[in-house]
């Protein structure tokens, strides 16, 4: 089967100008060009477009998307990575929707509000027990005080930074560079700098996050699917773990 450019714009909401631009830069070529220059796209082109749109949703620019698509990962495996990310986002949004709906219903009925229910899906404390068990109550308490002291804008900025870091790790994992290569190590440095900005993070002698903490965190990403989902699933989490371990051995 194949679809005309007009059908694609109607189905996806993508403009014909955008599709033509994708063709001009070699990101998405039409499968054929018909009478009058009308472009047609087959199933393979549609799958490629789906991946492009998904990667755009992750915040990647067109050059980065081109690199991902040129990587060695098969289409089905790449789509599984996308699916894991979408499912994670869906779960979080569904919890937030339920929280807000419950608040509306209770306000309409004049019932008392339960804070625990209101902030399900927003809660940064859901890993409290694990943090305290792994790194102590002081580590959690310091991080909790820091988070509660942030303004709404500061919290949003921090969450955006974390989301962008996760998206960049995921995109890199799809491309499949070496964990000890320049790209992976640049991401590992960003990751460690991000951790260093969180009060309560166990420190090493230089004030940077402790080597054991960084290595252990990488192992936790692999062991716990909830964390691994931030990096595209088990394969992405393993890539992050390996890159962090190399970075920790070299610099911490």
Short mmCIF file of C-alpha atoms in Angstrom, two decimals:
data_model
loop_
_atom_site.label_atom_id
_atom_site.label_comp_id
_atom_site.label_asym_id
_atom_site.label_seq_id
_atom_site.Cartn_x
_atom_site.Cartn_y
_atom_site.Cartn_z
CA UNK A 1 0.00 0.00 0.00
CA UNK A 2 0.98 3.62 -0.38
CA UNK A 3 -0.46 6.96 0.59
CA UNK A 4 -0.28 10.35 -1.10
CA UNK A 5 1.29 13.33 0.62
CA UNK A 6 -2.19 14.79 1.05
CA UNK A 7 -3.39 11.66 2.85
CA UNK A 8 -0.32 11.69 5.10
CA UNK A 9 -0.85 15.31 6.12
CA UNK A 10 -4.49 14.58 6.94
CA UNK A 11 -3.68 11.48 8.98
CA UNK A 12 -0.69 12.82 10.90
CA UNK A 13 -1.30 16.55 11.09
CA UNK A 14 2.14 17.11 9.58
CA UNK A 15 2.18 19.80 6.91
CA UNK A 16 3.12 19.08 3.31
CA UNK A 17 5.83 21.72 3.64
CA UNK A 18 7.37 19.75 6.51
CA UNK A 19 7.26 16.50 4.56
CA UNK A 20 8.91 18.16 1.57
CA UNK A 21 11.59 19.56 3.85
CA UNK A 22 12.21 16.10 5.28
CA UNK A 23 12.66 14.88 1.73
CA UNK A 24 15.06 17.71 0.83
CA UNK A 25 17.37 16.93 3.74
CA UNK A 26 17.20 13.16 3.15
CA UNK A 27 15.31 12.40 6.32
CA UNK A 28 12.18 10.99 4.67
CA UNK A 29 12.16 10.33 0.95
CA UNK A 30 8.87 9.54 -0.81
CA UNK A 31 8.68 6.02 -2.15
CA UNK A 32 7.78 7.43 -5.55
CA UNK A 33 6.70 10.62 -7.27
CA UNK A 34 3.59 10.47 -9.44
CA UNK A 35 1.95 12.66 -12.06
CA UNK A 36 2.38 16.35 -11.45
CA UNK A 37 5.08 15.76 -8.85
CA UNK A 38 2.65 14.25 -6.31
CA UNK A 39 4.57 12.35 -3.65
CA UNK A 40 3.59 8.91 -2.41
CA UNK A 41 4.78 7.04 0.68
CA UNK A 42 4.77 3.29 1.24
CA UNK A 43 4.62 1.33 4.52
CA UNK A 44 8.35 1.58 5.17
CA UNK A 45 8.19 5.34 4.74
CA UNK A 46 5.26 5.53 7.16
CA UNK A 47 7.16 3.57 9.80
CA UNK A 48 10.10 5.92 9.33
CA UNK A 49 7.80 8.94 9.67
CA UNK A 50 6.33 7.46 12.85
CA UNK A 51 9.81 7.19 14.32
CA UNK A 52 10.66 10.74 13.27
CA UNK A 53 7.57 12.12 14.97
CA UNK A 54 8.23 10.10 18.12
CA UNK A 55 11.80 11.36 18.32
CA UNK A 56 10.58 14.92 17.79
CA UNK A 57 8.28 14.42 20.78
CA UNK A 58 11.39 13.52 22.80
CA UNK A 59 12.85 16.91 21.92
CA UNK A 60 15.51 15.76 19.44
CA UNK A 61 16.50 18.04 16.57
CA UNK A 62 16.51 16.87 12.99
CA UNK A 63 20.29 16.22 12.81
CA UNK A 64 20.08 14.03 15.93
CA UNK A 65 17.05 12.21 14.51
CA UNK A 66 18.96 11.52 11.30
CA UNK A 67 21.77 9.98 13.36
CA UNK A 68 19.34 7.77 15.28
CA UNK A 69 17.67 6.55 12.09
CA UNK A 70 21.06 5.82 10.55
CA UNK A 71 22.04 3.68 13.55
CA UNK A 72 22.34 -0.05 13.51
CA UNK A 73 19.28 -0.88 15.62
CA UNK A 74 16.51 -2.68 13.77
CA UNK A 75 13.19 -0.93 13.22
CA UNK A 76 11.24 -3.25 15.52
CA UNK A 77 13.78 -2.91 18.35
CA UNK A 78 13.80 0.87 17.94
CA UNK A 79 10.02 0.97 18.09
CA UNK A 80 10.10 -1.12 21.25
CA UNK A 81 12.34 1.56 22.78
CA UNK A 82 9.85 4.24 21.72
CA UNK A 83 7.01 2.17 23.11
CA UNK A 84 8.66 1.81 26.52
CA UNK A 85 9.05 5.58 26.74
CA UNK A 86 5.47 6.22 25.68
CA UNK A 87 4.14 3.69 28.18
CA UNK A 88 6.10 5.36 30.96
CA UNK A 89 4.70 8.76 30.00
CA UNK A 90 1.20 7.31 29.74
CA UNK A 91 1.37 5.77 33.21
CA UNK A 92 2.50 9.04 34.76
CA UNK A 93 -0.14 11.09 32.92
CA UNK A 94 -2.91 8.62 33.79
CA UNK A 95 -2.01 8.92 37.48
CA UNK A 96 -2.05 12.69 37.24
CA UNK A 97 -5.40 12.66 35.43
CA UNK A 98 -6.90 10.46 38.13
CA UNK A 99 -5.50 12.77 40.82
CA UNK A 100 -6.96 15.91 39.27
CA UNK A 101 -10.30 14.20 38.55
CA UNK A 102 -10.51 13.07 42.16
CA UNK A 103 -9.80 16.60 43.39
CA UNK A 104 -12.58 18.01 41.17
CA UNK A 105 -15.09 15.40 42.35
CA UNK A 106 -14.30 15.93 46.02
CA UNK A 107 -14.50 19.70 45.69
CA UNK A 108 -17.87 19.40 43.96
CA UNK A 109 -19.18 17.12 46.72
CA UNK A 110 -17.68 19.24 49.48
CA UNK A 111 -15.57 16.33 50.74
CA UNK A 112 -12.19 16.78 52.44
CA UNK A 113 -9.15 16.43 50.22
CA UNK A 114 -6.44 13.83 50.79
CA UNK A 115 -3.00 15.19 49.95
CA UNK A 116 -1.66 11.72 49.15
CA UNK A 117 -4.36 11.28 46.51
CA UNK A 118 -4.04 14.81 45.10
CA UNK A 119 -0.39 14.40 44.21
CA UNK A 120 -0.26 10.84 42.94
CA UNK A 121 1.80 11.01 39.77
CA UNK A 122 3.50 14.18 40.99
CA UNK A 123 5.12 12.66 44.07
CA UNK A 124 8.90 12.80 44.36
CA UNK A 125 8.86 10.79 47.61
CA UNK A 126 7.73 7.46 46.16
CA UNK A 127 11.30 6.10 46.33
CA UNK A 128 11.89 7.33 49.89
CA UNK A 129 12.30 3.89 51.45
CA UNK A 130 14.74 2.79 48.75
CA UNK A 131 16.86 5.92 49.02
CA UNK A 132 17.03 5.63 52.81
CA UNK A 133 17.90 1.94 52.64
CA UNK A 134 20.65 2.43 50.06
CA UNK A 135 22.16 5.77 51.13
CA UNK A 136 20.76 6.64 54.55
CA UNK A 137 18.07 8.85 56.04
CA UNK A 138 20.26 11.96 55.89
CA UNK A 139 20.61 11.65 52.13
CA UNK A 140 16.87 11.48 51.65
CA UNK A 141 16.14 14.26 54.14
CA UNK A 142 18.59 16.65 52.49
CA UNK A 143 17.17 15.95 49.04
CA UNK A 144 13.62 16.28 50.30
CA UNK A 145 14.32 19.67 51.93
CA UNK A 146 15.94 20.87 48.72
CA UNK A 147 12.99 19.77 46.57
CA UNK A 148 10.36 21.31 48.83
CA UNK A 149 12.32 24.55 48.87
CA UNK A 150 12.21 24.94 45.08
CA UNK A 151 9.70 27.21 43.41
CA UNK A 152 7.26 25.78 40.85
CA UNK A 153 9.39 27.17 38.01
CA UNK A 154 12.57 25.70 39.49
CA UNK A 155 10.93 22.30 39.84
CA UNK A 156 9.74 22.43 36.24
CA UNK A 157 13.21 23.42 35.04
CA UNK A 158 14.80 20.56 36.98
CA UNK A 159 12.27 18.06 35.63
CA UNK A 160 12.83 19.32 32.09
CA UNK A 161 16.57 18.89 32.52
CA UNK A 162 16.10 15.35 33.79
CA UNK A 163 13.72 14.51 30.93
CA UNK A 164 16.12 15.90 28.34
CA UNK A 165 18.99 13.92 29.83
CA UNK A 166 16.88 10.75 29.70
CA UNK A 167 15.88 11.47 26.10
CA UNK A 168 19.51 12.04 25.08
CA UNK A 169 20.59 8.79 26.76
CA UNK A 170 17.79 6.93 24.98
CA UNK A 171 18.65 8.40 21.59
CA UNK A 172 22.31 7.53 22.08
CA UNK A 173 21.43 3.98 23.10
CA UNK A 174 19.44 3.60 19.89
CA UNK A 175 22.47 4.69 17.86
CA UNK A 176 24.63 2.21 19.77
CA UNK A 177 27.94 4.01 20.40
CA UNK A 178 30.61 2.46 22.61
CA UNK A 179 30.07 3.03 26.31
CA UNK A 180 33.65 4.29 26.62
CA UNK A 181 33.43 6.54 23.56
CA UNK A 182 33.27 10.32 23.46
CA UNK A 183 29.49 10.55 23.02
CA UNK A 184 28.63 8.19 25.88
CA UNK A 185 31.21 9.76 28.17
CA UNK A 186 29.91 13.26 27.48
CA UNK A 187 26.48 12.05 28.55
CA UNK A 188 27.95 10.38 31.62
CA UNK A 189 29.62 13.66 32.59
CA UNK A 190 26.28 15.48 32.22
CA UNK A 191 24.62 12.81 34.32
CA UNK A 192 27.17 13.10 37.12
CA UNK A 193 26.93 16.92 37.04
CA UNK A 194 23.16 16.60 37.28
CA UNK A 195 23.51 14.33 40.31
CA UNK A 196 26.00 16.71 41.89
CA UNK A 197 23.36 19.44 41.93
CA UNK A 198 21.08 17.42 44.21
CA UNK A 199 21.70 17.96 47.95
CA UNK A 200 22.03 14.68 49.80
CA UNK A 201 23.86 12.93 47.00
CA UNK A 202 26.68 10.92 48.63
CA UNK A 203 29.94 12.74 47.93
CA UNK A 204 33.46 11.64 47.26
CA UNK A 205 36.62 13.38 48.40
CA UNK A 206 36.48 16.00 45.63
CA UNK A 207 32.89 16.99 46.35
CA UNK A 208 31.65 15.15 43.25
CA UNK A 209 29.22 12.25 43.69
CA UNK A 210 30.94 9.24 45.25
CA UNK A 211 32.17 6.62 42.81
CA UNK A 212 30.29 3.85 44.60
CA UNK A 213 27.09 5.88 44.43
CA UNK A 214 27.35 6.50 40.68
CA UNK A 215 28.20 2.87 39.94
CA UNK A 216 25.43 1.62 42.23
CA UNK A 217 22.93 3.97 40.63
CA UNK A 218 23.78 2.55 37.22
CA UNK A 219 23.23 -0.96 38.50
CA UNK A 220 19.86 0.11 39.94
CA UNK A 221 18.77 1.45 36.55
CA UNK A 222 19.25 -2.05 35.14
CA UNK A 223 17.82 -3.96 38.10
CA UNK A 224 14.65 -1.90 38.49
CA UNK A 225 12.41 -1.53 35.39
CA UNK A 226 10.87 1.65 36.83
CA UNK A 227 14.20 3.40 36.55
CA UNK A 228 15.28 1.64 33.37
CA UNK A 229 12.17 2.91 31.60
CA UNK A 230 13.66 6.41 31.81
CA UNK A 231 16.35 5.26 29.41
CA UNK A 232 14.30 3.24 26.96
CA UNK A 233 14.15 -0.07 28.80
CA UNK A 234 16.69 -2.76 29.73
CA UNK A 235 19.10 -2.20 26.82
CA UNK A 236 19.16 1.54 27.29
CA UNK A 237 19.62 1.18 31.04
CA UNK A 238 22.54 -1.21 30.48
CA UNK A 239 24.16 1.34 28.18
CA UNK A 240 23.81 4.06 30.84
CA UNK A 241 25.21 1.73 33.51
CA UNK A 242 28.25 0.81 31.42
CA UNK A 243 28.97 4.43 30.49
CA UNK A 244 28.64 5.60 34.09
CA UNK A 245 30.95 2.86 35.29
CA UNK A 246 33.63 3.89 32.77
CA UNK A 247 33.25 7.53 33.77
CA UNK A 248 33.42 6.70 37.47
CA UNK A 249 36.57 4.62 36.98
CA UNK A 250 38.23 7.46 35.10
CA UNK A 251 37.15 10.51 37.07
CA UNK A 252 35.72 9.67 40.50
#
